[in-house]
Tab-separated table of C-alpha atoms (C1' of nucleotides) in Angstrom:
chain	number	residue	atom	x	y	z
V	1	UNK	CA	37.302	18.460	10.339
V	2	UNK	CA	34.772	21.083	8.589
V	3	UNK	CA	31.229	21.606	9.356
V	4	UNK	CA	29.645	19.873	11.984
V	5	UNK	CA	26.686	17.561	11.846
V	6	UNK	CA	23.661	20.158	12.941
V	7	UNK	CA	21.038	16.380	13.894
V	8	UNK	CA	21.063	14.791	16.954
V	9	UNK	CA	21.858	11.610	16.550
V	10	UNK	CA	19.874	10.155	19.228
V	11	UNK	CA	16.564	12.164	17.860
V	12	UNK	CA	16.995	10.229	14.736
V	13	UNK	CA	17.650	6.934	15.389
V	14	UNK	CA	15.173	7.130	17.844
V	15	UNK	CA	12.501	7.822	15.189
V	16	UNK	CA	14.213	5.187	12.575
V	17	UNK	CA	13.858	2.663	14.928
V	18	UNK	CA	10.004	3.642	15.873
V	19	UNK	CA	9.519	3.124	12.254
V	20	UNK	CA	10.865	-0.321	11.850
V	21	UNK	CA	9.403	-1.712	14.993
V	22	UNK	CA	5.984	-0.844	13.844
V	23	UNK	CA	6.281	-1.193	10.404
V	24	UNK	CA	8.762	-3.839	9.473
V	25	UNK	CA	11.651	-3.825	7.109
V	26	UNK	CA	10.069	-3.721	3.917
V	27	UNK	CA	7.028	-1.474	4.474
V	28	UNK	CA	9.075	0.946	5.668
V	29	UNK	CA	10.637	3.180	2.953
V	30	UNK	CA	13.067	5.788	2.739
V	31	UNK	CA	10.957	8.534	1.729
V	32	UNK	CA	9.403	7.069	5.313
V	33	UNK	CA	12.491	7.648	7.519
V	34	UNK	CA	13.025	11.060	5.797
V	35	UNK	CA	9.711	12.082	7.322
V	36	UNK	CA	10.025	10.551	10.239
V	37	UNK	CA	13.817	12.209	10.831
V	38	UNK	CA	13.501	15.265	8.993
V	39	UNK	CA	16.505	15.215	7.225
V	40	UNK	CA	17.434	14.863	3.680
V	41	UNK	CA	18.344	11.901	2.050
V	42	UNK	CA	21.476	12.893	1.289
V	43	UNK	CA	22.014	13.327	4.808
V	44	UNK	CA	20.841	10.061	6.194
V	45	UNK	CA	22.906	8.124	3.496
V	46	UNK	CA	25.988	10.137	3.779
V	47	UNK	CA	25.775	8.947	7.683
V	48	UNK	CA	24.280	5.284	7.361
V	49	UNK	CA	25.125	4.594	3.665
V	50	UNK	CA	22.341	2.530	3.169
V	51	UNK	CA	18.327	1.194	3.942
V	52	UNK	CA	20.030	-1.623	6.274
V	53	UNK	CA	22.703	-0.096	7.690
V	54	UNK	CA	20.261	2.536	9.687
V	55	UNK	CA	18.352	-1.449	10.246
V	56	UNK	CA	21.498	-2.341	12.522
V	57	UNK	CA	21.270	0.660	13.918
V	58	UNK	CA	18.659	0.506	15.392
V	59	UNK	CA	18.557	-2.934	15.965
V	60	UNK	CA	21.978	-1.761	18.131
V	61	UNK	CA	19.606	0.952	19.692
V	62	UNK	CA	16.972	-1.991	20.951
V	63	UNK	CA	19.372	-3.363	23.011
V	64	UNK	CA	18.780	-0.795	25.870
V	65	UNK	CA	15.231	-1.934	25.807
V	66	UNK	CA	17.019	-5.810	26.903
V	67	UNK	CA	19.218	-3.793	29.426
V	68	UNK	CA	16.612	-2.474	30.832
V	69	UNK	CA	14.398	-5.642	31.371
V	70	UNK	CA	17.397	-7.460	32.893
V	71	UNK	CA	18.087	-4.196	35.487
V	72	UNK	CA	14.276	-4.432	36.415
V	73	UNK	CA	14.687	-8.302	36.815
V	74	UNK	CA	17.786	-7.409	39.158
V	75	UNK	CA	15.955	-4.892	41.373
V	76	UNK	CA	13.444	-7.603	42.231
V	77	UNK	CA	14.564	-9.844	45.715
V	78	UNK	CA	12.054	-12.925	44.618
V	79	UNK	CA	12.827	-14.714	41.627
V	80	UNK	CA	9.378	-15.605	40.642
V	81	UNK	CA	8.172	-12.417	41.273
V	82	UNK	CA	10.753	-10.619	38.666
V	83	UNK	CA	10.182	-12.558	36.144
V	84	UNK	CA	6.184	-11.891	36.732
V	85	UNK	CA	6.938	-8.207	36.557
V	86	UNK	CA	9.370	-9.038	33.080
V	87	UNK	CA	6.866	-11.222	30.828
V	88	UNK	CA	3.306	-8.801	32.617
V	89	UNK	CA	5.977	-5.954	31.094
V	90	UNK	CA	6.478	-7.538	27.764
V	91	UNK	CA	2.960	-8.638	27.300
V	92	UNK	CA	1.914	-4.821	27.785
V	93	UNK	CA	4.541	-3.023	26.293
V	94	UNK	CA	3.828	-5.108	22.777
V	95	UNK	CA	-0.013	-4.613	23.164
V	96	UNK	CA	-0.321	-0.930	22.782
V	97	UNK	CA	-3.135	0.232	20.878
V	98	UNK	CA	-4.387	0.604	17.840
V	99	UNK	CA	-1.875	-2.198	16.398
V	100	UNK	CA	0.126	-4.317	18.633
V	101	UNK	CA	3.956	-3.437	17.571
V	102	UNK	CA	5.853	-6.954	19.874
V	103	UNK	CA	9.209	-6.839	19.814
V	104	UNK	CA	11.520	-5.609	16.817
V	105	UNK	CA	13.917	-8.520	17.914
V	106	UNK	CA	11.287	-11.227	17.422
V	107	UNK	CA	9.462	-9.420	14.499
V	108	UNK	CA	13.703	-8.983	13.035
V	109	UNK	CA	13.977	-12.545	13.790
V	110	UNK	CA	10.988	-13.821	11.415
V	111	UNK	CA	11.218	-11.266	8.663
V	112	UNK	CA	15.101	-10.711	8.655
V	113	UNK	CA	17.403	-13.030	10.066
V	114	UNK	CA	17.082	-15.926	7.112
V	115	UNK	CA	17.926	-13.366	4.596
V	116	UNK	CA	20.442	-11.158	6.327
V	117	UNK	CA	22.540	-12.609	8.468
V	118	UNK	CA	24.373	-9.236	10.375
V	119	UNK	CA	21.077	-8.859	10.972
V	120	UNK	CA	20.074	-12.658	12.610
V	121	UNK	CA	23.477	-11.924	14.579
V	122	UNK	CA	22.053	-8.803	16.448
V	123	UNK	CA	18.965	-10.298	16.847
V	124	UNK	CA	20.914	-13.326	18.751
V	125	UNK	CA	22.613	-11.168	20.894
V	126	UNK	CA	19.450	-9.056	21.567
V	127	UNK	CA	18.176	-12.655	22.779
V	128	UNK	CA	21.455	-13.463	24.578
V	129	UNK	CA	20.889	-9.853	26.770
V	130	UNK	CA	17.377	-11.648	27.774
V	131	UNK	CA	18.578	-14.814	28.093
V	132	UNK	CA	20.979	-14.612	30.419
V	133	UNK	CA	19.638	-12.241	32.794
V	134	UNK	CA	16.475	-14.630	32.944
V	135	UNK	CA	19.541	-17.407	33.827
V	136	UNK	CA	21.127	-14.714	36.346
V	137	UNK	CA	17.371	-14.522	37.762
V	138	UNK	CA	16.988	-18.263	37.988
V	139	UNK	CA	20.385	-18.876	40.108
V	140	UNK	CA	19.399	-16.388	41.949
V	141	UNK	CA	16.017	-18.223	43.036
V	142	UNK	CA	17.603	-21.407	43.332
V	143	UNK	CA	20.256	-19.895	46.016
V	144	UNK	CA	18.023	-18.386	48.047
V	145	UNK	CA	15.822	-21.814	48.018
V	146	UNK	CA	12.966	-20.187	46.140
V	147	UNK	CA	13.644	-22.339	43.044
V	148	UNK	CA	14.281	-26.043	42.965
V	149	UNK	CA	18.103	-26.272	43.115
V	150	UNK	CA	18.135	-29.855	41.139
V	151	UNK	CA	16.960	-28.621	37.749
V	152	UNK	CA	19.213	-27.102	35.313
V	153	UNK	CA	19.528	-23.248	35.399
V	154	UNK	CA	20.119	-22.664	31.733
V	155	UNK	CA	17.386	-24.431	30.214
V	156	UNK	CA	14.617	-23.448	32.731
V	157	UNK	CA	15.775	-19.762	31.576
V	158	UNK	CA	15.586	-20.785	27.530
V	159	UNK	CA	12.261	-22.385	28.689
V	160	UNK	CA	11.091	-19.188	30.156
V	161	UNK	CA	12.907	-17.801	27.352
V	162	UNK	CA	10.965	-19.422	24.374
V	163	UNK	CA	7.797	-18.534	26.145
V	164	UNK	CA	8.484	-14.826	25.730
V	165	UNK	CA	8.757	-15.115	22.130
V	166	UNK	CA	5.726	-16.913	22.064
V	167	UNK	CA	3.445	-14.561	24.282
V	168	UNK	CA	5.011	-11.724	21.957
V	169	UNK	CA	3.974	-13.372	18.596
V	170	UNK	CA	0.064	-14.094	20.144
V	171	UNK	CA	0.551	-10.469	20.908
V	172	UNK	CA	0.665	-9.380	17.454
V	173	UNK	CA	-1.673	-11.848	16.634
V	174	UNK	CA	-4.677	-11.890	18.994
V	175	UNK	CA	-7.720	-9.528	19.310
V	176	UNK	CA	-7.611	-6.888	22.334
V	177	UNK	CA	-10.209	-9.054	24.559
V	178	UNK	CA	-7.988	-12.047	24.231
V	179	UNK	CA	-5.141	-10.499	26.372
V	180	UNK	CA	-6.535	-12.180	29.791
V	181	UNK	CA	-5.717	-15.572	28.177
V	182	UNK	CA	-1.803	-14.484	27.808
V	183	UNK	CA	-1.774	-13.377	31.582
V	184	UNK	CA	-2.605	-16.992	32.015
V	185	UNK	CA	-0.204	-18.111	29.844
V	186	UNK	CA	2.413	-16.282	32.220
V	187	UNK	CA	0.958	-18.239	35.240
V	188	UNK	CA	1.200	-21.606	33.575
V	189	UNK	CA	5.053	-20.758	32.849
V	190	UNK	CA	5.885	-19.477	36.309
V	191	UNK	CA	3.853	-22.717	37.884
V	192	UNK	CA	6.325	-24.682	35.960
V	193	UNK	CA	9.564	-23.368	37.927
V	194	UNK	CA	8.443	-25.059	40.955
M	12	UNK	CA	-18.129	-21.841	-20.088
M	13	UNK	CA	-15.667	-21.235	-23.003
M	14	UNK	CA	-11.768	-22.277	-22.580
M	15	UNK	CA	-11.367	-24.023	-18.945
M	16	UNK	CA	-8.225	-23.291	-17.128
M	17	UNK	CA	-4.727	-25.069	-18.472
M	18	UNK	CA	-3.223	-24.849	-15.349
M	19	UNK	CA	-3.562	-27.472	-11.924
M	20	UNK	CA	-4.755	-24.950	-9.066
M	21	UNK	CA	-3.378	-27.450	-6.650
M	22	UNK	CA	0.169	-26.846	-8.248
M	23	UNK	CA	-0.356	-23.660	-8.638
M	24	UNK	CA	-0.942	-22.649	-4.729
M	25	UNK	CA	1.318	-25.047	-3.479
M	26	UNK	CA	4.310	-22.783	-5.638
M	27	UNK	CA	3.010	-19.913	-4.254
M	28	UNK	CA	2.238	-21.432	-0.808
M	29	UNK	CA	6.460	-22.320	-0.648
M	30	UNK	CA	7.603	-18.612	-2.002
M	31	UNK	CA	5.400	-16.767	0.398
M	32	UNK	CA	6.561	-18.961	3.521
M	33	UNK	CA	10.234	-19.030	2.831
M	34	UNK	CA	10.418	-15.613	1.853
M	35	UNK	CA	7.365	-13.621	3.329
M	36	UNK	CA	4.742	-11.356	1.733
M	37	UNK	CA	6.905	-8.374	1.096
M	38	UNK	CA	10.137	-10.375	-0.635
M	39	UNK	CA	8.015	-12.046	-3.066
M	40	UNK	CA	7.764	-10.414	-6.061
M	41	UNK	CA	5.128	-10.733	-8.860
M	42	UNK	CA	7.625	-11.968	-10.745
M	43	UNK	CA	8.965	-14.428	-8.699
M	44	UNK	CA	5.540	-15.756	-8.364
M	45	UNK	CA	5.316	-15.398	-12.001
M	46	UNK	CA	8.782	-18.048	-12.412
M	47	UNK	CA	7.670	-20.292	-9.590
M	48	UNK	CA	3.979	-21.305	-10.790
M	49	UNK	CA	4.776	-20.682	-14.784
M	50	UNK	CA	1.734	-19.361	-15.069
M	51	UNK	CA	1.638	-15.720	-17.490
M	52	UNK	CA	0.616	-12.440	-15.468
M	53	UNK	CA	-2.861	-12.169	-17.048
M	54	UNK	CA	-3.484	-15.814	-15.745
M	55	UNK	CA	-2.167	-14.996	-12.115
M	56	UNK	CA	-4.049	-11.984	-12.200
M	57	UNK	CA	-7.013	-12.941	-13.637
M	58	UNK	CA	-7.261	-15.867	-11.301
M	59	UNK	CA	-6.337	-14.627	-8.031
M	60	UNK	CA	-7.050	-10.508	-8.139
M	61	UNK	CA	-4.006	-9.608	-6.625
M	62	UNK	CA	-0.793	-10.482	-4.688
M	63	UNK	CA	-2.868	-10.160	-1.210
M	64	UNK	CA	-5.523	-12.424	-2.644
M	65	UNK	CA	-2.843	-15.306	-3.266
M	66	UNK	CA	-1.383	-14.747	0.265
M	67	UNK	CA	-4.919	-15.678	1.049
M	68	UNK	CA	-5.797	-18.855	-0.860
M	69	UNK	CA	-1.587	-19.769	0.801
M	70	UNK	CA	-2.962	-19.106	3.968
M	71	UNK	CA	-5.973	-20.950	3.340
M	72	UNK	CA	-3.799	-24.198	1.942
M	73	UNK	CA	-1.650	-23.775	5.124
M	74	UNK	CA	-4.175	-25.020	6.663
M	75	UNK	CA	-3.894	-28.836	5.936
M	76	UNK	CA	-0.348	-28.824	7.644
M	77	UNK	CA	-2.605	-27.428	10.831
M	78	UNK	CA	-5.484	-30.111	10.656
M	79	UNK	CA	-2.256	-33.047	9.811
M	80	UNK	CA	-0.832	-32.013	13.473
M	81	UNK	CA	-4.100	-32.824	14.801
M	82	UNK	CA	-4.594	-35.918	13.147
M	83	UNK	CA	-1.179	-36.959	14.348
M	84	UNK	CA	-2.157	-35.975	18.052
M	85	UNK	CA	-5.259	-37.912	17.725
M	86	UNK	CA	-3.446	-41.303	17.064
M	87	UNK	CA	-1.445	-41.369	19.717
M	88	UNK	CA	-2.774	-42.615	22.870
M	89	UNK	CA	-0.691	-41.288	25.320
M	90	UNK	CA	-1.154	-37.926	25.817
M	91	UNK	CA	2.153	-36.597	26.852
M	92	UNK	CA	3.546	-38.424	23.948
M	93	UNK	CA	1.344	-36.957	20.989
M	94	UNK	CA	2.329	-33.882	22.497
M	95	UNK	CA	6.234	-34.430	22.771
M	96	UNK	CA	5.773	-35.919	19.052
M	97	UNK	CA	3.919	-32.678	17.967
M	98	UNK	CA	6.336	-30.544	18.918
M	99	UNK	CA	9.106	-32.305	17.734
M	100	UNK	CA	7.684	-32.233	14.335
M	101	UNK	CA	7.337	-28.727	14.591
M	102	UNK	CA	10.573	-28.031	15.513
M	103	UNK	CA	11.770	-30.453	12.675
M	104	UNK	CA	9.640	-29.244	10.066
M	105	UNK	CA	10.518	-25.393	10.872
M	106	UNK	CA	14.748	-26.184	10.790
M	107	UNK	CA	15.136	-27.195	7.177
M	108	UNK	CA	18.436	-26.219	5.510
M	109	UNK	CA	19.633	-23.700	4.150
M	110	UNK	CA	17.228	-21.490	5.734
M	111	UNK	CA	14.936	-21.942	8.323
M	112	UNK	CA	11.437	-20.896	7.057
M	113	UNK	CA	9.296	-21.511	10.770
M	114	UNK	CA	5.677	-21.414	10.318
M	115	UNK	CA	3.635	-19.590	7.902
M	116	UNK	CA	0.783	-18.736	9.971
M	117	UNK	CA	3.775	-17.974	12.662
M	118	UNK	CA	5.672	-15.628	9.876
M	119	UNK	CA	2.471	-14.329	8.440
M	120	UNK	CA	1.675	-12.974	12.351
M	121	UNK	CA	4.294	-10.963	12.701
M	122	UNK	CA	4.651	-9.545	8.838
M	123	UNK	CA	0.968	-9.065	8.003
M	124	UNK	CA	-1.628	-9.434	10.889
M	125	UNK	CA	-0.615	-5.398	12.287
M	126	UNK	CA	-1.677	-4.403	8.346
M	127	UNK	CA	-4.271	-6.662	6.920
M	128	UNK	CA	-7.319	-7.657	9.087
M	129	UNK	CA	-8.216	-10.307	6.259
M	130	UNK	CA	-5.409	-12.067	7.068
M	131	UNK	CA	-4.833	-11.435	10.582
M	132	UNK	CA	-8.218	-13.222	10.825
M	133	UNK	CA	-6.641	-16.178	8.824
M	134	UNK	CA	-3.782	-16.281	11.037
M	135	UNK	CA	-5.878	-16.634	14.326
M	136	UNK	CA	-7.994	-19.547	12.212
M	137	UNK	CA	-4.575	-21.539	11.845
M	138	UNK	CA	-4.215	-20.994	15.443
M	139	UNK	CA	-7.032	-22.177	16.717
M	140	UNK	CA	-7.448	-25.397	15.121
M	141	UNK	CA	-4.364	-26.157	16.639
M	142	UNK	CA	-5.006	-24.833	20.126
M	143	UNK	CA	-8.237	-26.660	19.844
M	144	UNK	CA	-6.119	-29.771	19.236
M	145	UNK	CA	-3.710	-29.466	21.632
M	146	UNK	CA	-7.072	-28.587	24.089
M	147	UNK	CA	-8.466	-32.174	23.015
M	148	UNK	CA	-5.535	-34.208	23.734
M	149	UNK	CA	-5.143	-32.244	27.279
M	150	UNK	CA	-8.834	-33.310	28.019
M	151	UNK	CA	-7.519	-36.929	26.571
M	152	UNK	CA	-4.793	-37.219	29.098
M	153	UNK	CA	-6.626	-36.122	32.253
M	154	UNK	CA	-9.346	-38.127	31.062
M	155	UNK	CA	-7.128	-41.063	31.323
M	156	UNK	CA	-5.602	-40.357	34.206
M	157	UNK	CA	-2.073	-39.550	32.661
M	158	UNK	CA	-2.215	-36.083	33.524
M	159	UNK	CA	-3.954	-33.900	36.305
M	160	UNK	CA	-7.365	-33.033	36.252
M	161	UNK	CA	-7.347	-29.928	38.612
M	162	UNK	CA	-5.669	-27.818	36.132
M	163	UNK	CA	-7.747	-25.961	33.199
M	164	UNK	CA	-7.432	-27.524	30.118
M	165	UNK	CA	-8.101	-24.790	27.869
M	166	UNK	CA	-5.106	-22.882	30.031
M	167	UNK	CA	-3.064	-25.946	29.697
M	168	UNK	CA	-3.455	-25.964	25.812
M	169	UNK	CA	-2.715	-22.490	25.484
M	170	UNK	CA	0.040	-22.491	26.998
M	171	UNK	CA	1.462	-25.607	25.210
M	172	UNK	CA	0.175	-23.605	22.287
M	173	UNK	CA	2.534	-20.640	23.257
M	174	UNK	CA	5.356	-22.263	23.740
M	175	UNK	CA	4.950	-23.665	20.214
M	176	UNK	CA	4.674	-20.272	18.623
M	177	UNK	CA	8.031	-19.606	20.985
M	178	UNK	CA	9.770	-22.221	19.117
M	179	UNK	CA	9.033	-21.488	15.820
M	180	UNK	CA	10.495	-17.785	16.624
M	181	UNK	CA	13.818	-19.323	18.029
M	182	UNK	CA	14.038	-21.879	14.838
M	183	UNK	CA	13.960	-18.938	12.558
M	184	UNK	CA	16.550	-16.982	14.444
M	185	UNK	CA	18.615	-19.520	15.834
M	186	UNK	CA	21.929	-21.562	14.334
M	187	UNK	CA	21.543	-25.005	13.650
M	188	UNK	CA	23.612	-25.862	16.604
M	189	UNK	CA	21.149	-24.688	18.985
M	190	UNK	CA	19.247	-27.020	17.628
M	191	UNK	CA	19.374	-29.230	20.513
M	192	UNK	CA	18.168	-26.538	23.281
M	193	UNK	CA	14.685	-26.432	21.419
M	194	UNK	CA	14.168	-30.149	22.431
M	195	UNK	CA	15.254	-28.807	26.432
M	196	UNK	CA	12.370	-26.717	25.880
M	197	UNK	CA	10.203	-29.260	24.688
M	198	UNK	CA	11.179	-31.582	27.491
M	199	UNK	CA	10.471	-28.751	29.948
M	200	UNK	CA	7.416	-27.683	28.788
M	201	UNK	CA	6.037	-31.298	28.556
M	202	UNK	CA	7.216	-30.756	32.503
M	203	UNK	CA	4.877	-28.884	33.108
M	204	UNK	CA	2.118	-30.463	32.662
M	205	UNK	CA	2.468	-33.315	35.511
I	14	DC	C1'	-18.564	-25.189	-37.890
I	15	DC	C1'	-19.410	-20.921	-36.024
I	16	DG	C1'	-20.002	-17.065	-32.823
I	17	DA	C1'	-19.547	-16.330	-27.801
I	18	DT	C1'	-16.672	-16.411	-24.105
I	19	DT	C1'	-12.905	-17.305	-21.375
I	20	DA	C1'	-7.817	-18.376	-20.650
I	21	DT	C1'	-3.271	-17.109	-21.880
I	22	DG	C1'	1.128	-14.648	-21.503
I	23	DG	C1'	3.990	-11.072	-22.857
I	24	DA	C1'	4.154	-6.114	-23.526
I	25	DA	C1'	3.289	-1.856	-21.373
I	26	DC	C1'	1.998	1.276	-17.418
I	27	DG	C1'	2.556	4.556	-13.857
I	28	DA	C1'	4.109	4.492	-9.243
I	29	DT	C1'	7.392	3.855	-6.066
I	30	DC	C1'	11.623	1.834	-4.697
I	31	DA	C1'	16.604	2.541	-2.790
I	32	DT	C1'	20.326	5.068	-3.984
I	33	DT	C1'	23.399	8.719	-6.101
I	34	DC	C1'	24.463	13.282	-7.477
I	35	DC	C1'	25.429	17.935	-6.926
I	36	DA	C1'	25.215	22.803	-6.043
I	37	DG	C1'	25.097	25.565	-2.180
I	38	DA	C1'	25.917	26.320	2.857
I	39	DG	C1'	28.807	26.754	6.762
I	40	DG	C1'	32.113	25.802	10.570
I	41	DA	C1'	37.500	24.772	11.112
I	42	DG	C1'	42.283	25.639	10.430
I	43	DT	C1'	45.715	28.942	8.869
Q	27	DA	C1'	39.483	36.534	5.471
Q	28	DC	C1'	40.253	32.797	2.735
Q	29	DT	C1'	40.480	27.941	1.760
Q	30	DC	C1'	39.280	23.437	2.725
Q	31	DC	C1'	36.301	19.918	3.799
Q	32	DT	C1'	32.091	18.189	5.280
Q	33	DC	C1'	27.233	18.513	5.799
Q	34	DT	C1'	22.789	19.388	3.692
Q	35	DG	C1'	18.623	18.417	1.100
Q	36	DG	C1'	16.237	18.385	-3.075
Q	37	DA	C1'	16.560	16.835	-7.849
Q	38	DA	C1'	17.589	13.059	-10.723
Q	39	DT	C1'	18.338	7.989	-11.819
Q	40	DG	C1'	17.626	3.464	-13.143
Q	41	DA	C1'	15.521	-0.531	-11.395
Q	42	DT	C1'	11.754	-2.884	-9.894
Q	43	DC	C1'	7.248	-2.858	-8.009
Q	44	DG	C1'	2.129	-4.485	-8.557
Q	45	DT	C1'	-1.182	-4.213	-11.894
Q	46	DT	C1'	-3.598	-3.680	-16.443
Q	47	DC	C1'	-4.057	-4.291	-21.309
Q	48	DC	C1'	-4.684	-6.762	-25.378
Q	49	DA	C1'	-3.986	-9.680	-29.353
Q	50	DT	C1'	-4.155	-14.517	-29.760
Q	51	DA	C1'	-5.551	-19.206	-28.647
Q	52	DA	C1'	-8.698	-22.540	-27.263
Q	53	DT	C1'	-13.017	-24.617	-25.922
Q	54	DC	C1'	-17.757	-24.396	-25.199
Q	55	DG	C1'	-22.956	-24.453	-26.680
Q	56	DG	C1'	-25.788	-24.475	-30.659
DNA sequence: CCGATTATGGAACGATCATTCCAGAGGAGT
DNA sequence: ACTCCTCTGGAATGATCGTTCCATAATCGG
């Protein structure tokens, strides 16, 4: 051991991965994440060794944003209710203003995981985090008699699922005043679990 | 008028059309448009401004693949069906090997709309003329009696038309052998609508 | 058949790309 | 205090980027 690392890790892959959500892979450059870090090149390559290696890791940092959705999902008692609260979250959190950012998972998944595939793994697992707490969610309804109990847990959640990565695609997509429409979008979905 | 053009615009777009959707805006090089339409710089450039103003006549050619998927929906009488048809062509269509290349309007959402309003305005174009499909064969069906007529059709459509974009995300991302849980979501979707 | 005008395509351009290099700085171990 | 070893960050590198230039070719109207 010799000198120390004086950045915070956190503090920078924080800011790499702001970049990348809102920018995308390739219109982000390195000059870009040396701004947006603060430290030298030398320093960021000595410590990531390369453009997508810093990609992964912050693809790796995204996956608290999953966590998190699933623990909100978990604090809810009615199923239909929590996963309200999950795709209303998702549909806000990838409209802020001025440009609509989605998801770096599902933007990942269309500009990344055909050529890369460390990448396209991530971004699966980043879906299986989802996923399966949606499933969790599901049981859950269908023990407590919420949810009909004689359809198939699994696919109602990759239904539910798929309709996530569609409302965050329109998000990116649509105009400002058309964000009422995806609200309705969410009702149509939840209608369906009946 | 002096020397008309050598080159068939129709080949010519269609080239470019298949570089820019399997490998997006930013991983297509001048050059590689250059090899894939045989055409000289000067000729690409003097025809087409610049590499945004080919994504645009792409987009614009994308277009027919849109306005096919409503001709398809058209002939089929039963509602339900065209639409279980539809989206099993889409999910066909988006899964070819080696690499899944989705939807171009789809891809060209997430890369592009955030950064170019020229485009993001083409994007939303493709969109509608399918929602507005999928809207027509909704107003079909309840029209016939095959589906209910107390729901909103426009509602209805869009959220067919979500799901859609949904799939497109998961055919990029996913292996081949989840192929089969995209048709569950089909199935369950088309659920929805009883 | 002869200017006028446009298409052609390869050479050339400056800018920017991701990455490497390196000289200096600074804690850690002895 | 001295010697490692690592971190640091700006300069340098070669490749590739999108775009422009230009000499040549080809077809038009007259």
């Amino acid at each position: 051991m010799a000198r120390p690392r004086e950045f915070d890790e956190e503090h920078v892959l924080e800011a790499v991965m702001e970049r990348f959500w809102t920018a995308g892979f390739e219109r982000t450059s390195a000059q870009d994440l040396v701004d947006a870090t603060g430290l030298g090149r030398g320093s960021l390559y000595a410590a990531y060794a390369s453009k997508e290696g810093l990609f992964e890791q912050a693809l790796l940092r995204y996956r608290k944003r999953a966590r998190a959705h699933v623990d909100k999902l978990d604090a809810e008692p009615s199923a239909i209710k929590a996963l309200r609260i999950l795709m209303t979250d998702v549909v806000d959190a990838d409209l802020p203003r001025p440009h609509p950012r989605g998801c770096l998972a599902t933007n990942s998944a269309i500009e990344m995981a055909a050529h890369n595939p460390r990448i396209a793994e991530l971004v699966r697992e980043n879906f299986g985090i989802l996923r399966r707490g949606i499933e969790g969610t599901m049981r859950r309804g269908q023990a407590t008699g919420e949810l009909s109990s004689n359809r198939d847990a699994a696919a109602l959640a990759m239904f539910v699922f798929t309709a996530i990565q569609g409302l965050r695609v329109m998000a990116r997509a649509l105009k400002a005043d058309d964000r009422q429409s995806l609200f309705s979008v969410i009702e149509q979905t939840l209608l369906a679990l009946r």
